[in-house]
XYZ file of C-alpha atoms in Angstrom:
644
model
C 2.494 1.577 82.927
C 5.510 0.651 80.433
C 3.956 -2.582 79.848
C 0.861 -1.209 78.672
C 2.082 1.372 76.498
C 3.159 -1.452 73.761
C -0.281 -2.734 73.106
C -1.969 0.625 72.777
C 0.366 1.954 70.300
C 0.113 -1.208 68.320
C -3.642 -1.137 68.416
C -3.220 3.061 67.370
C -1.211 1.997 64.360
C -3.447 -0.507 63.623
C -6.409 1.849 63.302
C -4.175 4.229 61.601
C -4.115 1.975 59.050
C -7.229 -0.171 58.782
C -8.235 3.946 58.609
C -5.836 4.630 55.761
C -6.531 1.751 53.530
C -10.175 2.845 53.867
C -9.610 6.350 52.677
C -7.219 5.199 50.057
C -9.974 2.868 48.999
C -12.786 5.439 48.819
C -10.413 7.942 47.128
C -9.897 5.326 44.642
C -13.593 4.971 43.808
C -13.929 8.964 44.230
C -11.319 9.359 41.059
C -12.675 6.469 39.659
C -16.793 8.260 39.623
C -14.927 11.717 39.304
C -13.062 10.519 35.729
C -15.453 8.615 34.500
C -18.071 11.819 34.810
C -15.884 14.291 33.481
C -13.671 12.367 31.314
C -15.792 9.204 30.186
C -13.564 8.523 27.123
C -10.222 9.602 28.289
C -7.520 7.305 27.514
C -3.731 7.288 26.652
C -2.734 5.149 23.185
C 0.596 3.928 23.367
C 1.110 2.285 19.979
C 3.181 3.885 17.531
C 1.128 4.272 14.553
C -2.162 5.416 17.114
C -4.153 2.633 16.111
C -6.890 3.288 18.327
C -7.288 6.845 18.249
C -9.732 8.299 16.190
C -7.726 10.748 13.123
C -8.446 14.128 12.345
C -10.354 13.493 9.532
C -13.006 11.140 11.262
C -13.357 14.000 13.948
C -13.446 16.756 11.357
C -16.515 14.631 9.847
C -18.369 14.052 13.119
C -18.008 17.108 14.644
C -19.268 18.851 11.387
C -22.777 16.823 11.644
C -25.579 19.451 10.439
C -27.800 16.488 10.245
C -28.416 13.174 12.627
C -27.552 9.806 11.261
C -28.943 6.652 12.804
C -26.612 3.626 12.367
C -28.075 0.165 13.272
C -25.367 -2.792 14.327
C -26.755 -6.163 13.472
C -25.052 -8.560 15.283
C -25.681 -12.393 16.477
C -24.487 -13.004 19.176
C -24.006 -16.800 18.212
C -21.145 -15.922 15.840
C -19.247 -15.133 18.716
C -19.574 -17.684 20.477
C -19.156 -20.067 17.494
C -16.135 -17.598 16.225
C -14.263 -16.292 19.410
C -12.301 -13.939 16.785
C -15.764 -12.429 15.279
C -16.372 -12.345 19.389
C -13.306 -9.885 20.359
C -13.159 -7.947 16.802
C -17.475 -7.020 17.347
C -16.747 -5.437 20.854
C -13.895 -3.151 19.129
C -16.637 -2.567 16.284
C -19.264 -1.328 18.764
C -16.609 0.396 21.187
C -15.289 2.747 17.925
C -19.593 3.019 17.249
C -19.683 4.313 20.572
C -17.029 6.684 20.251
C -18.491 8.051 16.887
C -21.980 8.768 19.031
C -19.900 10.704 21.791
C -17.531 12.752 19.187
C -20.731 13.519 17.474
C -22.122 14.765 20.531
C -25.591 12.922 19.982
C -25.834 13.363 15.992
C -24.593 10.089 15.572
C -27.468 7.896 16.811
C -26.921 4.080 17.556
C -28.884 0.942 17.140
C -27.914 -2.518 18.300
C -29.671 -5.370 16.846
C -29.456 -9.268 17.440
C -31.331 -10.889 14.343
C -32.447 -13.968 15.879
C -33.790 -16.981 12.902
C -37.010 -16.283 11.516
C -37.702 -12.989 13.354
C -38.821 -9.163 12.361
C -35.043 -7.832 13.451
C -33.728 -10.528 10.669
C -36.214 -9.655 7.841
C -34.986 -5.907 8.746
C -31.471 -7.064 8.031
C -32.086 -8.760 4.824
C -33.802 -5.564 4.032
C -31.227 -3.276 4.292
C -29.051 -5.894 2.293
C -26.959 -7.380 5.096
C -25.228 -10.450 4.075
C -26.274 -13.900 6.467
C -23.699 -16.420 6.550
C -24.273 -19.891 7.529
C -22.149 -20.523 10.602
C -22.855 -24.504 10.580
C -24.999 -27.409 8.850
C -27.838 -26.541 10.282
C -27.773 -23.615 7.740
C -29.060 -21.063 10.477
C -27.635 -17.297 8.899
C -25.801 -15.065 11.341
C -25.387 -11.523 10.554
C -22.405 -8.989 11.195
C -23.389 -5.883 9.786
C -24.397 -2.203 9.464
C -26.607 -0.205 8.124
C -26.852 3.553 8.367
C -29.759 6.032 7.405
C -30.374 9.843 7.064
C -33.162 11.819 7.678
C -33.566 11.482 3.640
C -33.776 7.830 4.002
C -30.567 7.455 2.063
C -28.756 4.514 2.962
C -25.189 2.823 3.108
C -24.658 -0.215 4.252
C -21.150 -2.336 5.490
C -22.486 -5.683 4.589
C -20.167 -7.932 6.679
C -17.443 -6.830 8.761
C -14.442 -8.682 7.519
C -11.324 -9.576 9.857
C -9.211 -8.956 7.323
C -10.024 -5.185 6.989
C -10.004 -4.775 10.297
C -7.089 -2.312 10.007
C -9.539 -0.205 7.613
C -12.380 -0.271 10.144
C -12.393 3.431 10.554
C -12.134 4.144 7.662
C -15.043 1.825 6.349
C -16.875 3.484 9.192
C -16.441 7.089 8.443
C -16.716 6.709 5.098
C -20.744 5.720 5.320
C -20.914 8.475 8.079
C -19.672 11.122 5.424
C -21.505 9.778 2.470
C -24.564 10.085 4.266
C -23.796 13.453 5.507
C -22.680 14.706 2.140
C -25.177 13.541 -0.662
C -23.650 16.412 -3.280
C -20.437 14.897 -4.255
C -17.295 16.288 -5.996
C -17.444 15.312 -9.980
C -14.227 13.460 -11.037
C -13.402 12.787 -14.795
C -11.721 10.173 -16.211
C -10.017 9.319 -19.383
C -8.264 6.112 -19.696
C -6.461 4.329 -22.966
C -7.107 1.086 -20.163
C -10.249 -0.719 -19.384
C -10.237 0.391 -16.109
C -14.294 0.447 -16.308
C -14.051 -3.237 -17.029
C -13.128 -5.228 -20.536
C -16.425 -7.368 -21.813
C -14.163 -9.105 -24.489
C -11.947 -10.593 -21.563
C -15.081 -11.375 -19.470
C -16.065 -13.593 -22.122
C -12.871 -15.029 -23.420
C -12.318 -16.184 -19.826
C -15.923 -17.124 -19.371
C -16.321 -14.618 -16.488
C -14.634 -14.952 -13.141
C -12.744 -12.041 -11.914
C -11.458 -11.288 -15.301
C -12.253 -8.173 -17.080
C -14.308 -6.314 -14.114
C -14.207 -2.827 -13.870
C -10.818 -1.635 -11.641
C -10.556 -1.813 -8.008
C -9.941 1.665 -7.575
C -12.682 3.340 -9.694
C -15.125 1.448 -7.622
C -12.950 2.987 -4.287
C -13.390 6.667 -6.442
C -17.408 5.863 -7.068
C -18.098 5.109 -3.687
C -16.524 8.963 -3.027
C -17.684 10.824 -6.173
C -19.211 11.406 -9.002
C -17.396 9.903 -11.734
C -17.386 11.008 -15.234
C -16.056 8.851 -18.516
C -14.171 11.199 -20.644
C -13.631 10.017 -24.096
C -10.055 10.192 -25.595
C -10.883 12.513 -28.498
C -12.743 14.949 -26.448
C -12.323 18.268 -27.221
C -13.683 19.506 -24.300
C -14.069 19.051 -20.596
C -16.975 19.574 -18.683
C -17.413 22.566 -16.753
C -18.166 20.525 -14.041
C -15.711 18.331 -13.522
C -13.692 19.417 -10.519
C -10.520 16.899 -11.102
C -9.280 15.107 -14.239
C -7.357 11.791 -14.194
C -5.515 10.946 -17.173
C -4.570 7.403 -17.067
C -1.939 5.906 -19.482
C -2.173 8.454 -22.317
C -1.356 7.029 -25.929
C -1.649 8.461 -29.088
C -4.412 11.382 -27.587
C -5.101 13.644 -30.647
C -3.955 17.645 -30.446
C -7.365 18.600 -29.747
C -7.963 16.462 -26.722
C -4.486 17.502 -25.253
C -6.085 21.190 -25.782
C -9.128 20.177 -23.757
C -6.871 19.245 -21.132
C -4.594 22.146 -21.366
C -7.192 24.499 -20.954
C -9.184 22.605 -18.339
C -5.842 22.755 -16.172
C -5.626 27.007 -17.578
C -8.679 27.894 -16.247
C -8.011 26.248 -12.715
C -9.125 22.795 -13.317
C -6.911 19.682 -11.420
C -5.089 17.775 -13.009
C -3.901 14.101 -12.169
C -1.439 12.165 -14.450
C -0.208 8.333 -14.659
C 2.140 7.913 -17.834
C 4.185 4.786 -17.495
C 7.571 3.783 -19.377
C 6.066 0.307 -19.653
C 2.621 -0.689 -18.348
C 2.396 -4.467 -16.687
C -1.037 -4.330 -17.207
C -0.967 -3.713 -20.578
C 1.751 -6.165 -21.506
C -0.576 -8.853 -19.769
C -3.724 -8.665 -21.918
C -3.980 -9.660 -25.547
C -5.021 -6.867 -28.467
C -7.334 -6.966 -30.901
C -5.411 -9.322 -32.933
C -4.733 -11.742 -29.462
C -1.765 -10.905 -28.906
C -0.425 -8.142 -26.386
C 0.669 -4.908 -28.260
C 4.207 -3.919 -28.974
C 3.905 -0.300 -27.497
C 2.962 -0.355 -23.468
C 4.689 3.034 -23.036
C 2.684 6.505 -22.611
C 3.554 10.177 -22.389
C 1.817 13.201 -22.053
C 5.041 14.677 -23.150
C 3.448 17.728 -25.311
C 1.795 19.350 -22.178
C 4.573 18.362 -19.608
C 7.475 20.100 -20.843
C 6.191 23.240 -21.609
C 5.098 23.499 -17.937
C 8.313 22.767 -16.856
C 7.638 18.921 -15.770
C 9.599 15.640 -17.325
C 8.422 12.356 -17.203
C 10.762 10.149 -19.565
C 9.676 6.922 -21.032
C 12.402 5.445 -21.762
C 13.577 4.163 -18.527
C 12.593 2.293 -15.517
C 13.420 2.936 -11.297
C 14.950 -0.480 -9.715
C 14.964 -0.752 -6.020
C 15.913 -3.549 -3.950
C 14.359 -2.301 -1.131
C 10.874 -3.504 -0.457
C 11.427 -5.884 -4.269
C 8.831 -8.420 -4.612
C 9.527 -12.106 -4.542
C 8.705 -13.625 -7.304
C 9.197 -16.950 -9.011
C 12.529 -18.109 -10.294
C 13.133 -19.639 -14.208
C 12.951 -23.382 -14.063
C 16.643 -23.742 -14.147
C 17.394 -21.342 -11.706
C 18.813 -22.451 -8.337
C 16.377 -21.098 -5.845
C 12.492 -20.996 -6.207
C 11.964 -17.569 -5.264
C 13.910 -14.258 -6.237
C 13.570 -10.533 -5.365
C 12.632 -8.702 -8.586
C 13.673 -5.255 -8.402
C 11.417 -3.666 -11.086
C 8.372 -4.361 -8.477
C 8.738 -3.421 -5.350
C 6.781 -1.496 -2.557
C 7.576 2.114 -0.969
C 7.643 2.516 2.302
C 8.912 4.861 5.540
C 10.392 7.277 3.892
C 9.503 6.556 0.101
C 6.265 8.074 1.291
C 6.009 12.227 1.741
C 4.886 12.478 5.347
C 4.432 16.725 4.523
C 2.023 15.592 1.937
C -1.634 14.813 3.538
C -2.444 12.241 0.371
C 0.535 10.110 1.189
C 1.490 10.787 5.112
C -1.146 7.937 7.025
C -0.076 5.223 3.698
C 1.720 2.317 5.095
C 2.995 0.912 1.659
C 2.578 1.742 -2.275
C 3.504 -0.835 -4.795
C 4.668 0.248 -8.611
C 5.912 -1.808 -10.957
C 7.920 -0.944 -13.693
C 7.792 2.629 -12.723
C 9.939 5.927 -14.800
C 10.931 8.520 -12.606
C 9.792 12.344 -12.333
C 11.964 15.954 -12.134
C 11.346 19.572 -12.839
C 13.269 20.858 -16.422
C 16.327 22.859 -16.140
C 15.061 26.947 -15.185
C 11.222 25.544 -14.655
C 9.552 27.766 -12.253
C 6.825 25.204 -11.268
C 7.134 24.456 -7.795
C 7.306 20.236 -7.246
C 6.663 18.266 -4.020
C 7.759 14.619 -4.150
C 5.280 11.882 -2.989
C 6.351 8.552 -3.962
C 10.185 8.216 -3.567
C 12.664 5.343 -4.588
C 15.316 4.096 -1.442
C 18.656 4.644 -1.920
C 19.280 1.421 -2.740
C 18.089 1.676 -6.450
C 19.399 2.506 -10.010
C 17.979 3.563 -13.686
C 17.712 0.784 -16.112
C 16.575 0.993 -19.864
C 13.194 -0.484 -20.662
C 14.093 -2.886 -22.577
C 15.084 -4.676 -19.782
C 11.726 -5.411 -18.236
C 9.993 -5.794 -21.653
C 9.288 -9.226 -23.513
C 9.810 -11.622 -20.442
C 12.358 -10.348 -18.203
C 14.560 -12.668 -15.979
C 14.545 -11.499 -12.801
C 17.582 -13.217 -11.713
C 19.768 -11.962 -14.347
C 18.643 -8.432 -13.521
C 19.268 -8.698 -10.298
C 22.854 -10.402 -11.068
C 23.395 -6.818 -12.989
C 21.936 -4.618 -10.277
C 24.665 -1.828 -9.024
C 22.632 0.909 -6.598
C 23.964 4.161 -6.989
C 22.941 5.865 -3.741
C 20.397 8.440 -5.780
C 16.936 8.669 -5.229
C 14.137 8.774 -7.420
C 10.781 10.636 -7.991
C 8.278 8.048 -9.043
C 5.320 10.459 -8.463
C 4.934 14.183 -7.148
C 2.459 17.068 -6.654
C 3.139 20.203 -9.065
C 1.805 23.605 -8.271
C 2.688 26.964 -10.165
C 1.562 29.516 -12.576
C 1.897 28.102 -16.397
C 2.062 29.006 -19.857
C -0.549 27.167 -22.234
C 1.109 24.472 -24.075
C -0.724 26.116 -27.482
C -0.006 29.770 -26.876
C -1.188 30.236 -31.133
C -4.558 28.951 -30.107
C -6.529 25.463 -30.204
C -5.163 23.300 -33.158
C -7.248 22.388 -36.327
C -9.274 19.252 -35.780
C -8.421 15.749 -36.987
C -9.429 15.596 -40.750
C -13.205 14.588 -40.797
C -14.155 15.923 -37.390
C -15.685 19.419 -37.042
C -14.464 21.408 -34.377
C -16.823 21.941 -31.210
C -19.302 24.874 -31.600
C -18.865 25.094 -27.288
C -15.216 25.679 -27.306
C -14.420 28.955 -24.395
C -12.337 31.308 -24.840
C -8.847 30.722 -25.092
C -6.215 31.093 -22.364
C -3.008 31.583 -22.597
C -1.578 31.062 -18.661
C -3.292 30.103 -15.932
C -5.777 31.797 -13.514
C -3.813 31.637 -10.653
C -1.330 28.466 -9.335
C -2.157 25.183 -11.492
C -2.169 21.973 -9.184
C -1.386 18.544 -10.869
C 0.249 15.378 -9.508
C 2.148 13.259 -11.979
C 2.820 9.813 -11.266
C 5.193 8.080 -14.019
C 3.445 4.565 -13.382
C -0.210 3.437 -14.639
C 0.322 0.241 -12.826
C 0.152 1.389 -9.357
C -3.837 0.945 -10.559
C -3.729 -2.246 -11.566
C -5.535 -4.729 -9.286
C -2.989 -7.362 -8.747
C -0.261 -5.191 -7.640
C -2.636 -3.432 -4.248
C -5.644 -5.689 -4.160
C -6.706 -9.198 -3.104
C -9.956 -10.176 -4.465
C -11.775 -13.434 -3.033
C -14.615 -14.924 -3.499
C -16.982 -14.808 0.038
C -20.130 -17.069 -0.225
C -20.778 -15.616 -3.366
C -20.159 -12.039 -3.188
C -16.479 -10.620 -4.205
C -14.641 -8.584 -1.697
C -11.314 -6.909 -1.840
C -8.731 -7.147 0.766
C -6.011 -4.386 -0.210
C -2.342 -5.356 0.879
C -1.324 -2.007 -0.469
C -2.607 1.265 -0.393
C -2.592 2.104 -4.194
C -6.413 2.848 -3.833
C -6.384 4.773 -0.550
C -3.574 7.104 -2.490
C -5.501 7.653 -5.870
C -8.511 8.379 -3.449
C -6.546 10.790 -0.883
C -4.892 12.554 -4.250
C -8.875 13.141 -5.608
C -9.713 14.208 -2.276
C -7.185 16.746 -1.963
C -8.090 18.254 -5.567
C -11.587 18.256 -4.526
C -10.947 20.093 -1.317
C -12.308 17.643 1.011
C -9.605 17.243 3.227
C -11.969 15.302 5.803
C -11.038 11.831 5.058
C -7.778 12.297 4.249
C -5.772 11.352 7.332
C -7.883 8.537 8.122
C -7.352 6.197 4.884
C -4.827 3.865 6.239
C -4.547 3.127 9.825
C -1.724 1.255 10.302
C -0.863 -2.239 10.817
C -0.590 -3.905 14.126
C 1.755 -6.609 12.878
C 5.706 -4.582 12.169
C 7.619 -6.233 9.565
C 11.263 -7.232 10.260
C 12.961 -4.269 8.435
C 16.521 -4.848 9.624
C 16.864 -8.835 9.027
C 14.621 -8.263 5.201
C 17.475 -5.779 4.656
C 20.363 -7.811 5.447
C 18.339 -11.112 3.450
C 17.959 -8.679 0.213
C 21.637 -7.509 0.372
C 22.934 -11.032 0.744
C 20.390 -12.763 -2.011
C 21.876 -9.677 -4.442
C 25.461 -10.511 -3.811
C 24.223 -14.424 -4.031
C 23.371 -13.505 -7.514
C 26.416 -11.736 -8.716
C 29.067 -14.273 -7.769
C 26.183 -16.799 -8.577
C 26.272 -15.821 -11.898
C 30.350 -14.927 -12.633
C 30.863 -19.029 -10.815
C 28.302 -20.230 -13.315
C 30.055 -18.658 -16.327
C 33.244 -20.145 -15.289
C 31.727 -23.471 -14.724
C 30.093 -23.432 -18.467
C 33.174 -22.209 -20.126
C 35.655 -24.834 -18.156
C 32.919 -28.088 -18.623
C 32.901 -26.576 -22.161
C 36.358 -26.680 -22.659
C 36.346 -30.043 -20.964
C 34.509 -31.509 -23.314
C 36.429 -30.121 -26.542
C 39.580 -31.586 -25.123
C 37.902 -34.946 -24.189
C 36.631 -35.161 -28.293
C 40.308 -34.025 -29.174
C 39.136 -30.929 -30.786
C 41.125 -28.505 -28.930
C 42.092 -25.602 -31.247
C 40.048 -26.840 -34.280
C 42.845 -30.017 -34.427
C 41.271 -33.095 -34.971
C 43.362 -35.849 -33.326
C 42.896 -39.758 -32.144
C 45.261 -39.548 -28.988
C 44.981 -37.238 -26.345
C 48.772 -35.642 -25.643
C 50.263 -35.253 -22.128
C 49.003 -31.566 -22.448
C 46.058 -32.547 -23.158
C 45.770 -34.770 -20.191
C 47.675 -31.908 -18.171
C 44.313 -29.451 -19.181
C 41.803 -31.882 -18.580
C 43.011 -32.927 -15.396
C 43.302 -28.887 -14.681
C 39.481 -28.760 -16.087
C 38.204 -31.088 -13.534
C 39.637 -29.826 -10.862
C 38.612 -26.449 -11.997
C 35.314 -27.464 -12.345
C 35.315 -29.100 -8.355
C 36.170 -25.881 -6.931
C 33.899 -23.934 -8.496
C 30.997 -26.214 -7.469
C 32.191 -25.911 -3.823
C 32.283 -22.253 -3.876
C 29.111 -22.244 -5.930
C 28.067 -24.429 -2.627
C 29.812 -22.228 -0.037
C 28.253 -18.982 -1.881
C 24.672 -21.152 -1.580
C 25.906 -21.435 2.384
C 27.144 -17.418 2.966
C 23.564 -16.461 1.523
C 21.600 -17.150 4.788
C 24.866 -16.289 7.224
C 24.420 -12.878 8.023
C 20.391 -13.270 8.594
C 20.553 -16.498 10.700
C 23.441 -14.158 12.925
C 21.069 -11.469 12.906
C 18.363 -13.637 13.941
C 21.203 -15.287 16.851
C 21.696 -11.913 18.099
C 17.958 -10.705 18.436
C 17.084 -14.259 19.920
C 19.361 -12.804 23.104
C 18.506 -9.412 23.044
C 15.147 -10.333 23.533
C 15.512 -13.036 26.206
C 18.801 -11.389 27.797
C 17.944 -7.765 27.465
C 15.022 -7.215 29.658
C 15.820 -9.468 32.417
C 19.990 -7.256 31.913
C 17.870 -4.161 32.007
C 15.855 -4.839 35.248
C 19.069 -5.860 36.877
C 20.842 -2.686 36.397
C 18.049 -0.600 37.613
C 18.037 -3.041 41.120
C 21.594 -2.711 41.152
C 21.477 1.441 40.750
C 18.906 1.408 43.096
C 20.550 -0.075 45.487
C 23.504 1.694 45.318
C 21.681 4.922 45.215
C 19.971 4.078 48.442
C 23.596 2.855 50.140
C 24.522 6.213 49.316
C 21.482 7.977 50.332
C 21.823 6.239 54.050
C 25.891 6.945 53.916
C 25.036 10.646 53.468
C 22.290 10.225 56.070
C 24.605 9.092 59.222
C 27.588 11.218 57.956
């Protein structure tokens, strides 16, 4: 009977658990049917920066549907198989469409399309003004696209989904969802001294091109609102303008800087860029062809009495986040960090602010600084913030063709931080408290002028910014040419901030926290760090060597014509052969520690680089060992206390 007992058991545990992989099995597909019933779009992000969960704003937008909006994908399938990459980034395009139809809870309706050559679905594309791109010789058009109706038959369309804004996909998305929900938009004035609207005298002096168009971000703010052109003597703002943008102020007359006083008195918003020196300007010839000699603006007469000061006279340099830019012929190195441009990042960026806390990067150039007057009772919230890592400088410096090399050579951080741009919210005193000032001689004052105020109704909101070239084009915006039609890439988010700031003003917070989502790619903050710091003290002992060196060939060369303290003389003396010899070898060491400075400038970085090479091959495999070697001692001592 022993003998038979073996088998049995072994055939009982073997049913056991044939029976238990079978229940484990069918509990798996239970879950499985159970979550994807009651939780068909639950899911856990892990990246840092929640790149694939939908913000705030976008669900703010969706859920607030009072209307259904149908939006039609047209997609050929042939571009992905021609393109794998168009292949992978359309399924994340119509996974994030099919998340917008089940946040929306069925108001978002969704159409897929495959426009095949020559067919209705194609002719429906072209249409809605979908772009076809040939995808070989054969010149057969593909189509990646969207198009999205209302029940008013408005329309907004995404022409082509472009890789390269693939990190602005929600945001493109959203955007036509909103504009199609909202057809009454928010009315936004502007009054610029540049041609942000576009300059017809450079579009023909450079015989078109990209030259001269109308500003990246005002066609970023038209897409949002409704934007009005203020002129620069007006002595009055509409009633309806909700926010005013004041863009590089010069030489406004009183009675325009009245409008604007009492547009902010009787609760109007107010946004300001004044710059110390404006790039932009600087760059494009006057009237008479060349540039003019005053880039600086102010807005001075309404600031201070509100308790806000934005000098001009200055500039913010920052070595963090500096651009690279090219070197003076003669310089040593092709390439060197100019600290007048640079980008804010991290913590340059308010995260308590909703305009500035999803930006990933803001580039100024040239920037002043901003601060509250002594005793101002105006409450200020910083939003664009220097590092550490940067100093004040006097205009003059970056004016009439700066060298970058040389002002890095002089650049000494203090440790203080700067206000480049901040919000501004508190009751004011009119900056005319005798009344609006007389007209300019000539002009008749406005019949429509309102009463006059003399504070304002209730907490005035402005933002100054002390930099009109955080709008300029080339310093947040890529613009390329794509089979004909121009599209902008931004590698900043200048326009997302100027867009968030009108948004804010206009109290439609909805978009806000979905402007920027984040980049998948991390750049190398600690090693960029340690290659800035070591290019700066390049450049200072760069520069002290390569006095030396001038001033000892110099010399060398006065003793070697026998002109050595104005003394004209045919033979050289034995001091004089003493000091040249001296020269020369004077002039040998400093080229080898001119060379060993050139050497020391990549050291730290390539030890950096040495030391993150092992961490990353060493660390995980040193990691996984210490948890099998605590394990194992944790069990020893588990089956010690278990026999004891």
């Amino acid at each position: 009977m022993s003998g038979m007992a073996t088998p049995r058991a072994g055939s009982r545990r073997l049913w056991s658990s044939a029976l238990g992989v079978l229940a484990a099995a069918v509990l798996a597909v239970g879950v499985n049917m159970l979550v994807d019933r009651l939780a068909p779009r639950a899911r856990i992000d892990l990246t840092q920066q929640r790149l694939y969960t939908l913000s705030a704003g976008t669900v703010s937008v969706l859920q607030g549907l009072q209307d259904p909006v149908t939006l039609r994908l047209f997609y050929s399938r042939r571009l992905g198989s021609a393109v794998p990459a168009y292949g992978s980034y359309a399924e994340r395009v119509r996974a994030m469409l099919e998340e917008y139809v089940a946040v929306s809870g069925g108001k978002v309706r969704l159409e897929i399309f495959d426009p095949e050559p020559f067919s209705e679905t194609e002719d429906r594309a072209l249409a809605y003004g979908l772009q076809g791109v040939p995808v070989d010789q054969s010149g057969e058009q593909i189509y990646f696209g969207l198009a999205g109706v209302n029940l008013l038959d408005d329309e907004r369309t995404i022409p082509f989904f472009q890789p390269e804004r693939e990190r602005f996909l929600e945001f493109d998305l959203t955007r036509l969802v909103y504009e199609l929900s909202n057809p009454r938009r928010p009315v936004v004035g502007v009054m610029s001294s540049l041609p942000v609207n576009g300059d017809p005298r450079m579009m023909m002096m450079m015989r078109g091109g990209l030259a001269g168009q109308p500003y990246a971000f005002m066609q970023t703010l038209r897409q949002f609102f409704t934007v009005q052109d203020v002129a620069l003597d007006a002595q009055r703002i509409a009633d309806d303008v909700q926010v005013l943008m004041v863009i590089h102020p010069q030489g406004l007359p009183d009675t325009t800087l009245y409008a604007i006083d009492q547009f902010v008195m009787r609760g109007g918003k107010l946004i300001v860029f004044t710059d110390p020196h404006s790039e932009g300007q600087a760059s494009r010839p006057g009237p008479g062809g060349q540039p003019p000699r005053d880039t600086s603006s102010n807005l001075d007469r309404l600031l201070n009495p509100w308790g806000i000061v934005a000098p001009h006279d200055g500039v913010v340099l920052d070595l963090r986040g500096a651009w690279r830019v090219r070197a003076n012929p003669n310089d040593r190195v092709q390439a060197v960090d100019y600290v007048a441009w640079f980008n804010l990042q991290g913590d340059s960026l308010s995260q308590s602010e909703v305009a500035t806390a999803q930006l990933n990067q803001v580039t100024v150039a040239s920037a002043g600084w901003v601060q509250r007057s002594e005793n101002a009772t105006i409450e200020m919230e910083p939003l664009l913030t220097s590092s550490d890592r940067s100093m004040r400088a006097s205009v003059e410096r970056v004016q009439n063709n700066p060298d970058p090399a040389r002002i890095l050579a002089d650049f000494r951080p203090d440790g203080l931080r700067r206000t480049i741009g901040a919000r501004f919210r508190g009751a004011v005193p009119s900056a005319f408290p005798d009344g609006p000032p007389a007209p300019p001689e000539g002009i008749e004052r406005a019949a429509d002028l309102p009463a006059h105020r003399a504070r304002s109704e209730g907490p005035a909101n402005l933002v100054v910014i002390n930099d009109a070239d955080i709008l300029e084009d080339r310093f947040w915006v890529r613009v390329q040419d794509f089979f004909g039609q121009q599209v902008a890439t931004p590698f900043s988010d200048n326009g997302a901030l100027v867009a968030n700031l009108v948004d804010a003003f206009a109290g439609g917070d909805a978009l806000i926290s979905l402007r920027s989502r984040g980049e998948s790619l991390r750049p190398f903050t600690v090693v960029e760090d340690i290659r800035r710091d070591a290019d700066a003290r390049f450049r200072q002992t760069e520069r002290e060597l390569t006095e030396r060196l001038q001033a000892t060939e110099r010399r060398l060369r006065e003793l070697r014509q026998g002109q050595a303290g104005g003394q004209s003389s045919a033979v050289i003396t034995a001091e004089q052969r003493a000091e040249i010899d001296a020269a020369r070898a004077q002039i040998l060491q400093t080229r080898q520690q001119l060379r060993a400075v050139q050497l020391e400038l990549r050291r730290d970085i390539e030890g950096m680089e040495t030391w993150l090479r092992v961490l990353n091959i060493a660390a995980v495999p040193l990691l996984l060992t210490l948890f099998a070697i605590g394990l194992g001692v944790a069990r020893r001592r588990k089956r010690a206390a278990a026999r004891a």
